[in-house]
PDB file of C-alpha atoms in Angstrom:
ATOM      1  CA  MET A 283       0.000   0.000   0.000  1.00 98.00           C
ATOM      2  CA  ARG A 284       1.006   3.639  -0.369  1.00 98.00           C
ATOM      3  CA  ALA A 285       1.920   5.780   2.620  1.00 98.00           C
ATOM      4  CA  ILE A 286       3.444   9.174   3.354  1.00 98.00           C
ATOM      5  CA  SER A 287       6.700   8.202   5.000  1.00 98.00           C
ATOM      6  CA  GLN A 288      10.033   9.620   6.079  1.00 98.00           C
ATOM      7  CA  ASP A 289      13.364   7.919   6.660  1.00 97.00           C
ATOM      8  CA  HIS A 290      14.894  10.542   8.939  1.00 95.00           C
ATOM      9  CA  LEU A 291      14.010  13.742  10.774  1.00 97.00           C
ATOM     10  CA  GLY A 292      13.920  17.099   9.023  1.00 97.00           C
ATOM     11  CA  GLY A 293      11.916  19.637   7.091  1.00 98.00           C
ATOM     12  CA  ALA A 294       8.876  18.908   4.953  1.00 98.00           C
ATOM     13  CA  ASP A 295      11.149  17.744   2.136  1.00 98.00           C
ATOM     14  CA  VAL A 296      11.897  14.491   4.017  1.00 98.00           C
ATOM     15  CA  LEU A 297       8.331  13.341   3.333  1.00 98.00           C
ATOM     16  CA  HIS A 298       7.838  11.000   0.395  1.00 98.00           C
ATOM     17  CA  VAL A 299       5.352   8.472  -0.967  1.00 98.00           C
ATOM     18  CA  ALA A 300       6.473   4.961  -0.064  1.00 98.00           C
ATOM     19  CA  THR A 301       5.161   1.482  -0.757  1.00 98.00           C
ATOM     20  CA  ILE A 302       4.921  -0.551   2.445  1.00 98.00           C
ATOM     21  CA  PRO A 303       3.201  -3.827   3.393  1.00 98.00           C
ATOM     22  CA  ARG A 304      -0.519  -3.637   4.090  1.00 98.00           C
ATOM     23  CA  PRO A 305      -0.997  -4.605   7.752  1.00 98.00           C
ATOM     24  CA  ALA A 306      -3.382  -7.239   9.063  1.00 98.00           C
ATOM     25  CA  PRO A 307      -5.504  -6.709  12.171  1.00 98.00           C
ATOM     26  CA  GLY A 308      -4.748  -8.677  15.312  1.00 98.00           C
ATOM     27  CA  PRO A 309      -7.138  -9.532  18.145  1.00 98.00           C
ATOM     28  CA  SER A 310      -9.443  -6.600  19.042  1.00 98.00           C
ATOM     29  CA  GLU A 311      -8.134  -4.623  16.066  1.00 98.00           C
ATOM     30  CA  VAL A 312      -9.597  -3.502  12.756  1.00 98.00           C
ATOM     31  CA  LEU A 313      -8.076  -2.549   9.420  1.00 98.00           C
ATOM     32  CA  VAL A 314      -9.434   0.773   8.132  1.00 99.00           C
ATOM     33  CA  ARG A 315      -9.355   1.947   4.534  1.00 98.00           C
ATOM     34  CA  VAL A 316      -8.424   5.582   5.030  1.00 98.00           C
ATOM     35  CA  VAL A 317     -10.678   8.206   3.459  1.00 98.00           C
ATOM     36  CA  SER A 318      -9.181  11.153   5.310  1.00 98.00           C
ATOM     37  CA  THR A 319      -6.691  12.066   7.976  1.00 98.00           C
ATOM     38  CA  CYS A 320      -5.631  15.431   9.352  1.00 98.00           C
ATOM     39  CA  LEU A 321      -2.481  17.332  10.238  1.00 98.00           C
ATOM     40  CA  ASN A 322      -1.966  18.374  13.841  1.00 97.00           C
ATOM     41  CA  PRO A 323       1.011  20.129  15.446  1.00 96.00           C
ATOM     42  CA  THR A 324       2.271  16.771  16.677  1.00 97.00           C
ATOM     43  CA  ASP A 325       2.683  15.668  13.043  1.00 98.00           C
ATOM     44  CA  TRP A 326       5.126  18.384  12.044  1.00 97.00           C
ATOM     45  CA  VAL A 327       6.829  18.246  15.442  1.00 96.00           C
ATOM     46  CA  HIS A 328       7.467  14.500  15.119  1.00 97.00           C
ATOM     47  CA  ARG A 329       8.599  15.003  11.537  1.00 98.00           C
ATOM     48  CA  ARG A 330      11.343  17.346  12.802  1.00 97.00           C
ATOM     49  CA  VAL A 331      12.390  16.017  16.212  1.00 96.00           C
ATOM     50  CA  PRO A 332      12.519  12.612  17.949  1.00 96.00           C
ATOM     51  CA  GLY A 333       9.756  13.475  20.440  1.00 94.00           C
ATOM     52  CA  PHE A 334       8.082  10.285  21.630  1.00 94.00           C
ATOM     53  CA  LEU A 335       9.039   8.329  18.505  1.00 95.00           C
ATOM     54  CA  GLY A 336      12.835   8.566  18.253  1.00 94.00           C
ATOM     55  CA  ASP A 337      14.556   8.812  14.869  1.00 92.00           C
ATOM     56  CA  GLY A 338      14.134   6.660  11.803  1.00 89.00           C
ATOM     57  CA  SER A 339      11.403   5.696   9.384  1.00 94.00           C
ATOM     58  CA  ARG A 340       7.788   6.476  10.271  1.00 97.00           C
ATOM     59  CA  VAL A 341       4.332   7.062   8.850  1.00 98.00           C
ATOM     60  CA  LEU A 342       2.642   9.832  10.805  1.00 98.00           C
ATOM     61  CA  GLY A 343      -1.036  10.598  11.307  1.00 98.00           C
ATOM     62  CA  TRP A 344      -3.278   9.945  14.328  1.00 98.00           C
ATOM     63  CA  ASP A 345      -6.644  11.091  12.948  1.00 98.00           C
ATOM     64  CA  VAL A 346      -8.544   8.658  10.773  1.00 98.00           C
ATOM     65  CA  ALA A 347     -11.916   8.511   9.056  1.00 98.00           C
ATOM     66  CA  GLY A 348     -12.640   5.638   6.745  1.00 98.00           C
ATOM     67  CA  VAL A 349     -14.312   2.291   6.154  1.00 98.00           C
ATOM     68  CA  ILE A 350     -13.700  -1.001   7.968  1.00 98.00           C
ATOM     69  CA  GLU A 351     -11.836  -3.323   5.599  1.00 98.00           C
ATOM     70  CA  GLU A 352     -11.133  -6.252   7.952  1.00 98.00           C
ATOM     71  CA  VAL A 353     -11.928  -7.099  11.576  1.00 98.00           C
ATOM     72  CA  GLY A 354      -9.668  -8.989  13.940  1.00 98.00           C
ATOM     73  CA  LEU A 355     -10.514 -11.773  16.364  1.00 98.00           C
ATOM     74  CA  GLY A 356     -13.111 -10.838  18.961  1.00 98.00           C
ATOM     75  CA  VAL A 357     -14.238  -7.512  17.464  1.00 98.00           C
ATOM     76  CA  THR A 358     -17.981  -6.919  17.947  1.00 98.00           C
ATOM     77  CA  LEU A 359     -18.300  -3.126  17.670  1.00 97.00           C
ATOM     78  CA  HIS A 360     -17.651  -2.870  13.917  1.00 98.00           C
ATOM     79  CA  ASP A 361     -18.306  -4.911  10.785  1.00 98.00           C
ATOM     80  CA  VAL A 362     -16.668  -4.862   7.373  1.00 98.00           C
ATOM     81  CA  GLY A 363     -18.032  -1.911   5.397  1.00 98.00           C
ATOM     82  CA  ASP A 364     -18.861   0.264   8.427  1.00 98.00           C
ATOM     83  CA  PRO A 365     -17.906   3.958   8.140  1.00 98.00           C
ATOM     84  CA  VAL A 366     -15.964   4.994  11.243  1.00 98.00           C
ATOM     85  CA  PHE A 367     -13.723   7.704  12.646  1.00 98.00           C
ATOM     86  CA  GLY A 368     -11.425   8.052  15.609  1.00 98.00           C
ATOM     87  CA  MET A 369      -7.957   8.731  16.966  1.00 98.00           C
ATOM     88  CA  LEU A 370      -5.180   6.154  16.901  1.00 98.00           C
ATOM     89  CA  PRO A 371      -3.486   5.572  20.289  1.00 98.00           C
ATOM     90  CA  TYR A 372      -1.234   8.508  21.070  1.00 97.00           C
ATOM     91  CA  PRO A 373       1.707   8.642  20.750  1.00 97.00           C
ATOM     92  CA  TYR A 374       2.696   5.198  19.475  1.00 96.00           C
ATOM     93  CA  GLY A 375      -0.288   4.258  17.312  1.00 96.00           C
ATOM     94  CA  HIS A 376       0.452   6.632  14.432  1.00 97.00           C
ATOM     95  CA  GLY A 377       0.179   5.629  10.779  1.00 98.00           C
ATOM     96  CA  ALA A 378      -3.001   7.131   9.321  1.00 98.00           C
ATOM     97  CA  ALA A 379      -1.231   8.907   6.429  1.00 98.00           C
ATOM     98  CA  ALA A 380      -1.604   5.764   4.333  1.00 98.00           C
ATOM     99  CA  GLU A 381      -4.134   3.821   2.284  1.00 98.00           C
ATOM    100  CA  TYR A 382      -4.854   1.507   5.245  1.00 98.00           C
ATOM    101  CA  VAL A 383      -4.188   1.644   8.968  1.00 98.00           C
ATOM    102  CA  ILE A 384      -4.633  -0.656  11.970  1.00 98.00           C
ATOM    103  CA  ALA A 385      -6.655   0.656  14.922  1.00 98.00           C
ATOM    104  CA  PRO A 386      -7.915  -0.799  18.184  1.00 98.00           C
ATOM    105  CA  ALA A 387     -11.633  -1.366  17.607  1.00 98.00           C
ATOM    106  CA  ARG A 388     -12.542   0.792  20.583  1.00 98.00           C
ATOM    107  CA  ALA A 389     -10.484   3.741  19.379  1.00 98.00           C
ATOM    108  CA  LEU A 390     -13.159   4.231  16.703  1.00 98.00           C
ATOM    109  CA  THR A 391     -16.842   5.042  16.637  1.00 98.00           C
ATOM    110  CA  ALA A 392     -19.513   4.932  13.960  1.00 98.00           C
ATOM    111  CA  ALA A 393     -19.601   7.901  11.604  1.00 98.00           C
ATOM    112  CA  PRO A 394     -22.757  10.001  12.070  1.00 98.00           C
ATOM    113  CA  GLU A 395     -25.213   9.264   9.305  1.00 96.00           C
ATOM    114  CA  GLY A 396     -25.001  11.610   6.333  1.00 96.00           C
ATOM    115  CA  VAL A 397     -21.727  13.274   7.384  1.00 98.00           C
ATOM    116  CA  ASP A 398     -18.866  13.204   4.874  1.00 97.00           C
ATOM    117  CA  LEU A 399     -15.916  11.073   5.994  1.00 98.00           C
ATOM    118  CA  SER A 400     -13.597  13.702   4.519  1.00 96.00           C
ATOM    119  CA  LEU A 401     -14.953  16.151   7.111  1.00 97.00           C
ATOM    120  CA  LEU A 402     -14.835  13.674   9.996  1.00 98.00           C
ATOM    121  CA  GLY A 403     -11.101  13.114   9.590  1.00 98.00           C
ATOM    122  CA  ALA A 404     -10.588  16.647  10.937  1.00 98.00           C
ATOM    123  CA  VAL A 405     -12.223  15.949  14.294  1.00 98.00           C
ATOM    124  CA  PRO A 406     -10.753  13.137  16.435  1.00 98.00           C
ATOM    125  CA  LEU A 407      -7.426  14.294  17.911  1.00 98.00           C
ATOM    126  CA  ALA A 408      -8.360  17.954  18.283  1.00 98.00           C
ATOM    127  CA  GLY A 409     -11.906  17.156  19.350  1.00 98.00           C
ATOM    128  CA  LEU A 410     -10.828  14.622  21.957  1.00 98.00           C
ATOM    129  CA  THR A 411      -8.204  17.053  23.227  1.00 98.00           C
ATOM    130  CA  ALA A 412     -10.878  19.704  23.745  1.00 98.00           C
ATOM    131  CA  TRP A 413     -13.341  17.229  25.262  1.00 98.00           C
ATOM    132  CA  GLN A 414     -10.847  15.651  27.653  1.00 98.00           C
ATOM    133  CA  ALA A 415      -9.504  19.037  28.730  1.00 98.00           C
ATOM    134  CA  LEU A 416     -12.854  20.731  29.291  1.00 98.00           C
ATOM    135  CA  ILE A 417     -15.070  17.865  30.423  1.00 98.00           C
ATOM    136  CA  ASP A 418     -12.867  15.117  31.847  1.00 98.00           C
ATOM    137  CA  THR A 419     -10.099  17.240  33.357  1.00 98.00           C
ATOM    138  CA  ALA A 420     -11.757  20.544  34.247  1.00 98.00           C
ATOM    139  CA  GLY A 421     -15.252  19.126  34.882  1.00 98.00           C
ATOM    140  CA  LEU A 422     -16.926  21.950  32.966  1.00 98.00           C
ATOM    141  CA  GLU A 423     -20.556  22.554  33.934  1.00 98.00           C
ATOM    142  CA  ALA A 424     -23.404  24.620  32.518  1.00 98.00           C
ATOM    143  CA  GLY A 425     -23.212  28.271  33.513  1.00 98.00           C
ATOM    144  CA  GLN A 426     -19.470  28.321  34.080  1.00 98.00           C
ATOM    145  CA  ARG A 427     -17.152  30.781  32.359  1.00 98.00           C
ATOM    146  CA  VAL A 428     -14.474  29.439  30.013  1.00 98.00           C
ATOM    147  CA  LEU A 429     -11.481  31.248  28.517  1.00 98.00           C
ATOM    148  CA  VAL A 430     -10.169  29.552  25.354  1.00 98.00           C
ATOM    149  CA  HIS A 431      -6.748  30.732  24.186  1.00 98.00           C
ATOM    150  CA  GLY A 432      -6.110  30.245  20.475  1.00 97.00           C
ATOM    151  CA  ALA A 433      -9.851  29.933  19.973  1.00 97.00           C
ATOM    152  CA  ALA A 434      -9.674  29.901  16.158  1.00 97.00           C
ATOM    153  CA  GLY A 435      -7.059  27.142  16.048  1.00 96.00           C
ATOM    154  CA  GLY A 436      -7.485  23.418  15.542  1.00 97.00           C
ATOM    155  CA  VAL A 437      -8.324  22.571  19.156  1.00 98.00           C
ATOM    156  CA  GLY A 438      -9.644  25.994  20.087  1.00 98.00           C
ATOM    157  CA  HIS A 439     -12.482  26.272  17.564  1.00 98.00           C
ATOM    158  CA  LEU A 440     -13.783  22.836  18.569  1.00 98.00           C
ATOM    159  CA  ALA A 441     -13.424  23.712  22.259  1.00 98.00           C
ATOM    160  CA  VAL A 442     -15.595  26.794  21.762  1.00 98.00           C
ATOM    161  CA  GLN A 443     -18.375  24.635  20.315  1.00 98.00           C
ATOM    162  CA  ILE A 444     -18.063  21.899  22.955  1.00 98.00           C
ATOM    163  CA  ALA A 445     -18.170  24.450  25.772  1.00 98.00           C
ATOM    164  CA  LYS A 446     -21.252  26.119  24.292  1.00 98.00           C
ATOM    165  CA  ALA A 447     -22.964  22.759  23.889  1.00 98.00           C
ATOM    166  CA  ARG A 448     -22.237  22.208  27.592  1.00 98.00           C
ATOM    167  CA  GLY A 449     -23.995  25.468  28.448  1.00 98.00           C
ATOM    168  CA  ALA A 450     -20.900  27.506  29.323  1.00 98.00           C
ATOM    169  CA  TYR A 451     -20.170  31.190  28.749  1.00 98.00           C
ATOM    170  CA  VAL A 452     -17.243  31.237  26.318  1.00 98.00           C
ATOM    171  CA  ILE A 453     -14.532  33.873  25.936  1.00 98.00           C
ATOM    172  CA  GLY A 454     -12.113  33.296  23.072  1.00 98.00           C
ATOM    173  CA  THR A 455      -8.800  34.916  22.202  1.00 98.00           C
ATOM    174  CA  ALA A 456      -7.839  35.433  18.563  1.00 97.00           C
ATOM    175  CA  THR A 457      -6.705  38.205  16.260  1.00 96.00           C
ATOM    176  CA  GLY A 458      -9.382  40.690  15.240  1.00 96.00           C
ATOM    177  CA  PRO A 459     -10.059  39.278  11.753  1.00 96.00           C
ATOM    178  CA  LYS A 460     -11.047  35.926  13.289  1.00 97.00           C
ATOM    179  CA  HIS A 461     -13.648  37.323  15.691  1.00 98.00           C
ATOM    180  CA  GLU A 462     -16.538  36.926  13.281  1.00 97.00           C
ATOM    181  CA  LEU A 463     -15.737  33.229  12.938  1.00 97.00           C
ATOM    182  CA  LEU A 464     -15.676  32.813  16.714  1.00 98.00           C
ATOM    183  CA  ARG A 465     -19.013  34.589  16.972  1.00 98.00           C
ATOM    184  CA  SER A 466     -20.475  32.200  14.398  1.00 98.00           C
ATOM    185  CA  LEU A 467     -19.205  29.254  16.477  1.00 98.00           C
ATOM    186  CA  GLY A 468     -20.980  30.553  19.565  1.00 98.00           C
ATOM    187  CA  ALA A 469     -18.346  32.523  21.476  1.00 98.00           C
ATOM    188  CA  ASP A 470     -19.907  35.090  23.819  1.00 98.00           C
ATOM    189  CA  GLU A 471     -16.865  37.369  23.970  1.00 98.00           C
ATOM    190  CA  MET A 472     -13.832  37.759  21.733  1.00 98.00           C
ATOM    191  CA  ILE A 473     -10.521  39.318  22.779  1.00 97.00           C
ATOM    192  CA  ASP A 474      -7.745  40.391  20.421  1.00 97.00           C
ATOM    193  CA  TYR A 475      -4.651  39.285  22.305  1.00 95.00           C
ATOM    194  CA  GLN A 476      -2.484  41.515  20.100  1.00 94.00           C
ATOM    195  CA  THR A 477      -4.135  44.704  21.355  1.00 96.00           C
ATOM    196  CA  THR A 478      -5.573  43.721  24.744  1.00 95.00           C
ATOM    197  CA  ASN A 479      -4.049  42.358  27.929  1.00 94.00           C
ATOM    198  CA  VAL A 480      -6.305  39.383  28.575  1.00 94.00           C
ATOM    199  CA  SER A 481      -5.822  39.467  32.353  1.00 92.00           C
ATOM    200  CA  ASP A 482      -7.069  43.073  32.376  1.00 94.00           C
ATOM    201  CA  ALA A 483     -10.129  42.270  30.290  1.00 96.00           C
ATOM    202  CA  VAL A 484     -11.300  38.967  31.792  1.00 97.00           C
ATOM    203  CA  ALA A 485     -12.226  37.932  35.329  1.00 97.00           C
ATOM    204  CA  ASP A 486     -14.115  35.247  37.268  1.00 98.00           C
ATOM    205  CA  VAL A 487     -13.225  32.455  34.860  1.00 98.00           C
ATOM    206  CA  ASP A 488     -13.797  28.869  35.975  1.00 98.00           C
ATOM    207  CA  VAL A 489     -11.778  27.129  33.253  1.00 98.00           C
ATOM    208  CA  VAL A 490      -8.870  28.270  31.068  1.00 98.00           C
ATOM    209  CA  LEU A 491      -7.906  26.160  28.058  1.00 98.00           C
ATOM    210  CA  ASP A 492      -4.306  26.931  27.110  1.00 98.00           C
ATOM    211  CA  SER A 493      -3.170  25.492  23.794  1.00 96.00           C
ATOM    212  CA  VAL A 494      -0.508  28.203  23.354  1.00 95.00           C
ATOM    213  CA  GLY A 495       2.086  27.274  25.989  1.00 95.00           C
ATOM    214  CA  GLY A 496       4.959  29.396  27.250  1.00 96.00           C
ATOM    215  CA  ASP A 497       3.829  31.716  30.025  1.00 96.00           C
ATOM    216  CA  THR A 498       0.163  31.711  28.957  1.00 97.00           C
ATOM    217  CA  ALA A 499      -0.869  29.788  32.069  1.00 97.00           C
ATOM    218  CA  ALA A 500       0.909  32.270  34.353  1.00 97.00           C
ATOM    219  CA  ARG A 501      -0.649  35.219  32.554  1.00 96.00           C
ATOM    220  CA  SER A 502      -4.082  33.598  32.811  1.00 97.00           C
ATOM    221  CA  LEU A 503      -3.950  32.914  36.540  1.00 97.00           C
ATOM    222  CA  PRO A 504      -5.336  36.375  37.515  1.00 97.00           C
ATOM    223  CA  THR A 505      -8.451  35.685  35.418  1.00 98.00           C
ATOM    224  CA  LEU A 506      -9.506  32.662  37.498  1.00 98.00           C
ATOM    225  CA  THR A 507     -12.136  32.536  40.175  1.00 98.00           C
ATOM    226  CA  HIS A 508     -11.410  30.608  43.383  1.00 97.00           C
ATOM    227  CA  GLY A 509     -11.326  26.906  42.569  1.00 98.00           C
ATOM    228  CA  GLY A 510     -10.694  27.565  38.888  1.00 98.00           C
ATOM    229  CA  VAL A 511      -8.488  25.372  36.713  1.00 98.00           C
ATOM    230  CA  ILE A 512      -6.068  25.979  33.852  1.00 98.00           C
ATOM    231  CA  VAL A 513      -5.530  23.063  31.469  1.00 98.00           C
ATOM    232  CA  SER A 514      -2.390  23.393  29.321  1.00 98.00           C
ATOM    233  CA  LEU A 515      -1.839  21.293  26.210  1.00 98.00           C
ATOM    234  CA  ALA A 516       1.564  22.376  24.826  1.00 95.00           C
ATOM    235  CA  LEU A 517       3.562  20.242  27.229  1.00 92.00           C
ATOM    236  CA  ASN A 518       6.920  20.842  25.550  1.00 89.00           C
ATOM    237  CA  THR A 519       6.735  24.625  25.992  1.00 93.00           C
ATOM    238  CA  THR A 520       4.422  25.312  28.935  1.00 96.00           C
ATOM    239  CA  THR A 521       5.895  26.737  32.138  1.00 94.00           C
ATOM    240  CA  PRO A 522       4.203  24.811  34.990  1.00 95.00           C
ATOM    241  CA  ILE A 523       2.663  26.963  37.731  1.00 96.00           C
ATOM    242  CA  GLY A 524       1.171  24.269  39.966  1.00 96.00           C
ATOM    243  CA  GLU A 525       2.389  25.635  43.315  1.00 96.00           C
ATOM    244  CA  THR A 526       1.563  29.238  42.415  1.00 97.00           C
ATOM    245  CA  ALA A 527      -1.899  28.211  41.268  1.00 97.00           C
ATOM    246  CA  ARG A 528      -2.562  26.247  44.465  1.00 97.00           C
ATOM    247  CA  ALA A 529      -1.509  29.232  46.559  1.00 97.00           C
ATOM    248  CA  ALA A 530      -4.098  31.260  44.673  1.00 96.00           C
ATOM    249  CA  GLY A 531      -6.826  28.686  45.295  1.00 97.00           C
ATOM    250  CA  ALA A 532      -6.711  27.324  41.738  1.00 97.00           C
ATOM    251  CA  SER A 533      -5.025  24.470  39.878  1.00 98.00           C
ATOM    252  CA  HIS A 534      -2.892  23.963  36.790  1.00 98.00           C
ATOM    253  CA  ARG A 535      -3.096  20.667  34.892  1.00 98.00           C
ATOM    254  CA  LEU A 536      -0.914  19.538  31.966  1.00 98.00           C
ATOM    255  CA  MET A 537      -2.802  17.138  29.719  1.00 98.00           C
ATOM    256  CA  LEU A 538      -1.882  14.724  26.940  1.00 98.00           C
ATOM    257  CA  VAL A 539      -4.735  13.443  24.778  1.00 98.00           C
ATOM    258  CA  GLU A 540      -5.640   9.728  24.813  1.00 98.00           C
ATOM    259  CA  HIS A 541      -7.679   7.569  22.441  1.00 98.00           C
ATOM    260  CA  ASP A 542     -11.121   7.359  23.939  1.00 97.00           C
ATOM    261  CA  HIS A 543     -14.186   5.413  22.750  1.00 98.00           C
ATOM    262  CA  HIS A 544     -16.569   7.243  25.095  1.00 98.00           C
ATOM    263  CA  GLY A 545     -15.197  10.623  24.066  1.00 98.00           C
ATOM    264  CA  MET A 546     -15.551   9.742  20.386  1.00 98.00           C
ATOM    265  CA  ASN A 547     -19.174   8.741  20.976  1.00 98.00           C
ATOM    266  CA  GLU A 548     -19.823  12.110  22.606  1.00 98.00           C
ATOM    267  CA  LEU A 549     -18.212  13.969  19.705  1.00 98.00           C
ATOM    268  CA  ALA A 550     -20.203  11.917  17.198  1.00 98.00           C
ATOM    269  CA  LEU A 551     -23.419  12.826  19.008  1.00 98.00           C
ATOM    270  CA  LEU A 552     -22.585  16.540  18.935  1.00 98.00           C
ATOM    271  CA  ILE A 553     -21.833  16.295  15.211  1.00 98.00           C
ATOM    272  CA  ALA A 554     -25.093  14.434  14.544  1.00 98.00           C
ATOM    273  CA  GLU A 555     -26.967  17.143  16.468  1.00 98.00           C
ATOM    274  CA  GLU A 556     -25.174  19.812  14.388  1.00 97.00           C
ATOM    275  CA  ARG A 557     -23.628  21.341  17.494  1.00 98.00           C
ATOM    276  CA  LEU A 558     -20.057  20.545  16.453  1.00 98.00           C
ATOM    277  CA  LYS A 559     -18.519  21.102  13.028  1.00 98.00           C
ATOM    278  CA  PRO A 560     -14.841  21.456  12.144  1.00 98.00           C
ATOM    279  CA  VAL A 561     -13.648  24.475  10.198  1.00 98.00           C
ATOM    280  CA  ILE A 562     -11.510  23.291   7.292  1.00 98.00           C
ATOM    281  CA  ALA A 563      -8.605  25.570   6.415  1.00 97.00           C
ATOM    282  CA  THR A 564      -7.620  23.515   3.368  1.00 97.00           C
ATOM    283  CA  THR A 565      -7.967  20.007   1.934  1.00 98.00           C
ATOM    284  CA  VAL A 566      -5.157  18.359  -0.034  1.00 98.00           C
ATOM    285  CA  GLU A 567      -4.817  15.028  -1.791  1.00 98.00           C
ATOM    286  CA  LEU A 568      -3.124  12.543   0.520  1.00 98.00           C
ATOM    287  CA  PHE A 569      -0.646  11.196  -2.020  1.00 98.00           C
ATOM    288  CA  ASP A 570       0.168  14.464  -3.789  1.00 98.00           C
ATOM    289  CA  ILE A 571       3.512  14.773  -2.051  1.00 98.00           C
ATOM    290  CA  GLU A 572       4.155  18.398  -3.007  1.00 98.00           C
ATOM    291  CA  GLU A 573       0.757  19.407  -1.632  1.00 98.00           C
ATOM    292  CA  VAL A 574       1.368  17.430   1.555  1.00 98.00           C
ATOM    293  CA  ARG A 575       4.736  19.105   2.045  1.00 98.00           C
ATOM    294  CA  ARG A 576       3.137  22.524   1.564  1.00 98.00           C
ATOM    295  CA  ALA A 577       0.408  21.571   4.045  1.00 98.00           C
ATOM    296  CA  HIS A 578       3.063  20.752   6.664  1.00 98.00           C
ATOM    297  CA  GLN A 579       4.730  24.097   6.022  1.00 98.00           C
ATOM    298  CA  LEU A 580       1.396  25.900   6.311  1.00 97.00           C
ATOM    299  CA  GLY A 581       0.724  24.242   9.644  1.00 97.00           C
ATOM    300  CA  GLU A 582       4.137  25.224  10.937  1.00 96.00           C
ATOM    301  CA  THR A 583       3.322  28.919  10.501  1.00 95.00           C
ATOM    302  CA  GLY A 584       1.095  28.633  13.564  1.00 90.00           C
ATOM    303  CA  HIS A 585      -1.592  30.786  11.983  1.00 90.00           C
ATOM    304  CA  VAL A 586      -3.987  28.234  10.511  1.00 94.00           C
ATOM    305  CA  THR A 587      -7.683  28.775  11.186  1.00 95.00           C
ATOM    306  CA  GLY A 588      -9.271  25.374  11.745  1.00 96.00           C
ATOM    307  CA  LYS A 589      -7.900  22.126  10.338  1.00 98.00           C
ATOM    308  CA  ILE A 590      -5.767  20.853   7.434  1.00 98.00           C
ATOM    309  CA  VAL A 591      -7.285  17.708   5.924  1.00 98.00           C
ATOM    310  CA  LEU A 592      -5.493  15.083   3.817  1.00 98.00           C
ATOM    311  CA  GLN A 593      -8.023  13.246   1.659  1.00 98.00           C
ATOM    312  CA  ALA A 594      -7.296   9.889   0.056  1.00 95.00           C
TER     313      ALA A 594
END
């Protein structure tokens, strides 16, 4: 089968189309024919640096939407021909940038009826990150106030919608030109972080979602109410403030996304109810290597609104 592979670390030019053996599913696994996958920051990071994966050959991609091609021993959730989507186990289950990929059966859920699989490939990793941060980690409840940093980004724009579906009051940071998009997604307030000091403009927040890293958590601490929580996602760049947060009656959590059957079911329900929809920045053909390289470079600018989809 064809796959987007690399033999060593480096810039986007290390990516190439390779022919590799088609895998076979083991017990509790399924083989998925990939219809779409998506680029996330972890893709271009692991293309450049060892990260969790070391050096050497690899096929990246953790998001997958597609059709069940084969089922392994003991699988009861899915049958051959079922349309599904989900996130491969992070960080070691990568491999979706290919014609076929192996996934644990319970990493996937049924695609909502009538929703294009090309669209669904944009959801799993970013959507689960937002869900696990807001719901599982922060325990977000209706009526609470949420501050989403990077609200127009891949995780941020899904977090805005998930928080609104939960009944929260949502404040999003983004540059001015992206405020109309955030408003259309349900944000109650928008703040241009380039012209406004967020800690001066926001107060009494219950949950802060920090996908930016650096000192964002520290700068967000004054916005929290007593008992509030900051969840940071950029673990390689975030400055931890756990002790400072505790002294202020708050908490700071650093979170890494996990594959999650329950979370995927919740995301699928929100999509079916038309309360969650990914914004697609661009869609490129999965095996057009020049387009894929350009898509990696676009992602690395850090200024993409929504998601970059690779469609088979």
